[in-house]
Amino acid sequence: MSDGQLQDVFKSFCAFGAGSKDAAPVMDNSKWGKMFRDLKLYDKKFTSTDTDIIFNRPEVKSKTDRKINFAQFKKALELCAEKKYGSKDDVQKLIEKICAGKGPGTSGATKASKAGGVDRLTDSSKYTGSHKERFDESGKGKGLDGRKDFDAKAAEGYVGGYKGKDTYDKK
């Protein structure tokens, strides 16, 4: 595996979630862990705790740094290979698995809603009560006519059950 392929994978995970693809190729701890999760490199012997510890080791980066560059990334991979396979010489196995994998994935992200759920909510034949009065027989909305009660008595200012219309002034 070439160094270029590994660097491409490194850059793709660095750019994941960043605003632009032109961002500096440095990786933080969350993207470091995401790479191992997405490429399914964890097992019972090698866990996310191990990658967190390796990322923060002084051989990889200083305490004040929050992100690693490509050279530090390669050093961290050597330490990961030692933990996962028992020897730093097996780093090539780990690099091959990383390069064989795809870039960052978005599993578990929110998907766009399907039309079926929206159709059910906008089907006016299933509406009850006063809501069904807002639509005509074809399902098209009536607009303002469907939302307001244009009763003659309501326009005159009287309540529905009032029987003494026009009797107040006659007294």
CSV table of C-alpha atoms in Angstrom, one decimal:
chain,number,residue,atom,x,y,z
A,1,MET,CA,0.0,0.0,0.0
A,2,SER,CA,1.3,3.4,-0.9
A,3,ASP,CA,1.7,6.3,1.4
A,4,GLY,CA,-0.5,8.3,-0.9
A,5,GLN,CA,-3.5,6.0,-0.4
A,6,LEU,CA,-3.1,6.2,3.4
A,7,GLN,CA,-2.8,10.0,3.1
A,8,ASP,CA,-6.0,10.1,1.0
A,9,VAL,CA,-7.9,8.1,3.7
A,10,PHE,CA,-6.4,10.4,6.4
A,11,LYS,CA,-7.5,13.5,4.5
A,12,SER,CA,-11.0,12.2,3.9
A,13,PHE,CA,-11.5,11.6,7.6
A,14,CYS,CA,-10.0,15.0,8.5
A,15,ALA,CA,-12.4,16.7,6.1
A,16,PHE,CA,-15.5,14.9,7.3
A,17,GLY,CA,-17.8,17.4,9.0
A,18,ALA,CA,-15.5,20.3,8.3
A,19,GLY,CA,-17.0,23.2,6.4
A,20,SER,CA,-14.8,22.9,3.4
A,21,LYS,CA,-12.6,20.4,1.7
A,22,ASP,CA,-9.7,22.9,1.8
A,23,ALA,CA,-9.4,22.6,5.6
A,24,ALA,CA,-5.9,21.8,7.0
A,25,PRO,CA,-5.4,18.0,7.1
A,26,VAL,CA,-5.3,17.5,10.8
A,27,MET,CA,-7.4,15.0,12.8
A,28,ASP,CA,-8.9,15.4,16.2
A,29,ASN,CA,-9.7,12.5,18.6
A,30,SER,CA,-13.4,12.2,17.5
A,31,LYS,CA,-12.4,11.7,13.9
A,32,TRP,CA,-9.6,9.3,14.9
A,33,GLY,CA,-12.2,7.2,16.7
A,34,LYS,CA,-14.7,7.5,13.8
A,35,MET,CA,-12.1,6.1,11.4
A,36,PHE,CA,-11.7,3.0,13.5
A,37,ARG,CA,-15.4,2.6,14.0
A,38,ASP,CA,-16.3,3.1,10.3
A,39,LEU,CA,-13.6,0.8,9.1
A,40,LYS,CA,-14.6,-1.9,11.7
A,41,LEU,CA,-11.2,-2.2,13.2
A,42,TYR,CA,-12.3,-2.7,16.8
A,43,ASP,CA,-12.5,-6.1,18.4
A,44,LYS,CA,-12.3,-7.5,22.0
A,45,LYS,CA,-8.6,-7.0,22.2
A,46,PHE,CA,-8.5,-3.6,20.6
A,47,THR,CA,-11.2,-1.1,21.7
A,48,SER,CA,-12.1,2.5,21.5
A,49,THR,CA,-10.5,3.1,24.9
A,50,ASP,CA,-7.2,1.9,23.4
A,51,THR,CA,-7.4,4.4,20.5
A,52,ASP,CA,-8.2,7.2,22.9
A,53,ILE,CA,-5.2,6.4,25.0
A,54,ILE,CA,-2.9,6.1,22.0
A,55,PHE,CA,-4.2,9.4,20.5
A,56,ASN,CA,-3.2,11.2,23.7
A,57,ARG,CA,0.2,9.5,24.3
A,58,PRO,CA,3.2,11.8,24.3
A,59,GLU,CA,4.9,9.9,21.5
A,60,VAL,CA,2.0,10.9,19.3
A,61,LYS,CA,1.3,14.5,20.3
A,62,SER,CA,2.1,17.0,23.0
A,63,LYS,CA,-0.4,17.8,25.8
A,64,THR,CA,-1.2,21.2,24.3
A,65,ASP,CA,-2.1,19.9,20.8
A,66,ARG,CA,-5.7,18.9,20.1
A,67,LYS,CA,-5.1,17.5,16.6
A,68,ILE,CA,-2.5,15.4,14.9
A,69,ASN,CA,-0.9,15.8,11.4
A,70,PHE,CA,-0.1,13.0,9.0
A,71,ALA,CA,3.3,12.2,10.5
A,72,GLN,CA,1.8,11.9,14.0
A,73,PHE,CA,-1.0,9.8,12.5
A,74,LYS,CA,1.5,7.3,11.2
A,75,LYS,CA,3.2,7.1,14.6
A,76,ALA,CA,-0.2,6.5,16.2
A,77,LEU,CA,-0.9,3.7,13.7
A,78,GLU,CA,2.3,2.0,14.8
A,79,LEU,CA,1.2,2.0,18.4
A,80,CYS,CA,-2.3,0.8,17.3
A,81,ALA,CA,-0.7,-2.1,15.4
A,82,GLU,CA,1.4,-3.0,18.4
A,83,LYS,CA,-1.8,-3.1,20.6
A,84,LYS,CA,-3.9,-4.9,18.0
A,85,TYR,CA,-1.5,-7.4,16.6
A,86,GLY,CA,1.3,-7.5,19.2
A,87,SER,CA,4.1,-6.0,17.2
A,88,LYS,CA,4.9,-2.6,15.6
A,89,ASP,CA,6.1,-4.5,12.5
A,90,ASP,CA,2.4,-5.4,11.8
A,91,VAL,CA,1.6,-1.8,11.0
A,92,GLN,CA,1.4,-2.7,7.3
A,93,LYS,CA,-1.6,-5.1,8.1
A,94,LEU,CA,-3.4,-2.2,9.8
A,95,ILE,CA,-2.6,0.2,6.9
A,96,GLU,CA,-3.9,-2.3,4.4
A,97,LYS,CA,-7.2,-2.6,6.3
A,98,ILE,CA,-7.5,1.2,6.5
A,99,CYS,CA,-6.7,1.7,2.8
A,100,ALA,CA,-9.1,-1.2,1.8
A,101,GLY,CA,-12.0,0.5,3.7
A,102,LYS,CA,-14.1,3.3,2.4
A,103,GLY,CA,-14.1,6.9,3.5
A,104,PRO,CA,-16.1,8.2,6.4
A,105,GLY,CA,-19.7,7.0,6.5
A,106,THR,CA,-22.9,8.6,7.8
A,107,SER,CA,-24.6,5.6,9.3
A,108,GLY,CA,-27.3,6.5,11.8
A,109,ALA,CA,-27.8,9.9,10.4
A,110,THR,CA,-31.3,11.3,9.9
A,111,LYS,CA,-32.8,10.3,6.6
A,112,ALA,CA,-35.3,12.2,4.5
A,113,SER,CA,-38.9,11.3,5.2
A,114,LYS,CA,-40.7,9.0,2.9
A,115,ALA,CA,-43.8,10.1,1.0
A,116,GLY,CA,-46.0,7.5,2.7
A,117,GLY,CA,-45.8,9.3,6.1
A,118,VAL,CA,-46.5,12.7,4.6
A,119,ASP,CA,-49.4,11.3,2.5
A,120,ARG,CA,-51.1,9.9,5.6
A,121,LEU,CA,-50.9,13.2,7.3
A,122,THR,CA,-52.2,15.2,4.4
A,123,ASP,CA,-55.1,12.8,3.5
A,124,SER,CA,-58.1,14.9,4.2
A,125,SER,CA,-60.5,11.9,4.1
A,126,LYS,CA,-59.1,10.8,7.4
A,127,TYR,CA,-59.7,14.2,9.1
A,128,THR,CA,-62.6,14.4,11.6
A,129,GLY,CA,-64.6,17.1,13.3
A,130,SER,CA,-64.2,20.7,12.1
A,131,HIS,CA,-60.9,19.9,10.3
A,132,LYS,CA,-62.7,17.9,7.6
A,133,GLU,CA,-64.7,21.1,6.8
A,134,ARG,CA,-61.5,22.8,5.6
A,135,PHE,CA,-61.4,20.6,2.4
A,136,ASP,CA,-63.7,20.0,-0.5
A,137,GLU,CA,-64.6,16.6,-1.9
A,138,SER,CA,-61.4,16.4,-4.1
A,139,GLY,CA,-59.2,17.0,-1.0
A,140,LYS,CA,-58.3,20.5,-2.0
A,141,GLY,CA,-58.2,23.1,0.8
A,142,LYS,CA,-60.9,25.8,0.9
A,143,GLY,CA,-58.6,28.4,2.2
A,144,LEU,CA,-60.1,31.1,4.4
A,145,ASP,CA,-63.6,29.8,3.7
A,146,GLY,CA,-62.6,26.5,5.4
A,147,ARG,CA,-61.2,28.3,8.5
A,148,LYS,CA,-63.9,30.8,9.4
A,149,ASP,CA,-67.5,30.4,10.3
A,150,PHE,CA,-69.4,32.7,8.0
A,151,ASP,CA,-72.7,32.4,9.8
A,152,ALA,CA,-75.2,35.3,9.3
A,153,LYS,CA,-75.8,35.6,13.0
A,154,ALA,CA,-72.1,35.7,13.7
A,155,ALA,CA,-71.7,38.6,11.2
A,156,GLU,CA,-74.3,40.6,13.1
A,157,GLY,CA,-72.6,40.1,16.4
A,158,TYR,CA,-75.2,37.9,18.1
A,159,VAL,CA,-74.5,34.5,19.6
A,160,GLY,CA,-76.1,31.4,18.2
A,161,GLY,CA,-78.9,30.8,20.6
A,162,TYR,CA,-80.0,34.5,21.1
A,163,LYS,CA,-83.7,34.9,20.3
A,164,GLY,CA,-84.3,38.6,20.9
A,165,LYS,CA,-82.8,40.2,17.8
A,166,ASP,CA,-83.7,43.8,17.2
A,167,THR,CA,-85.7,44.0,20.4
A,168,TYR,CA,-83.3,46.1,22.5
A,169,ASP,CA,-84.0,49.4,20.9
A,170,LYS,CA,-87.8,49.0,20.9
A,171,LYS,CA,-88.1,49.4,24.6
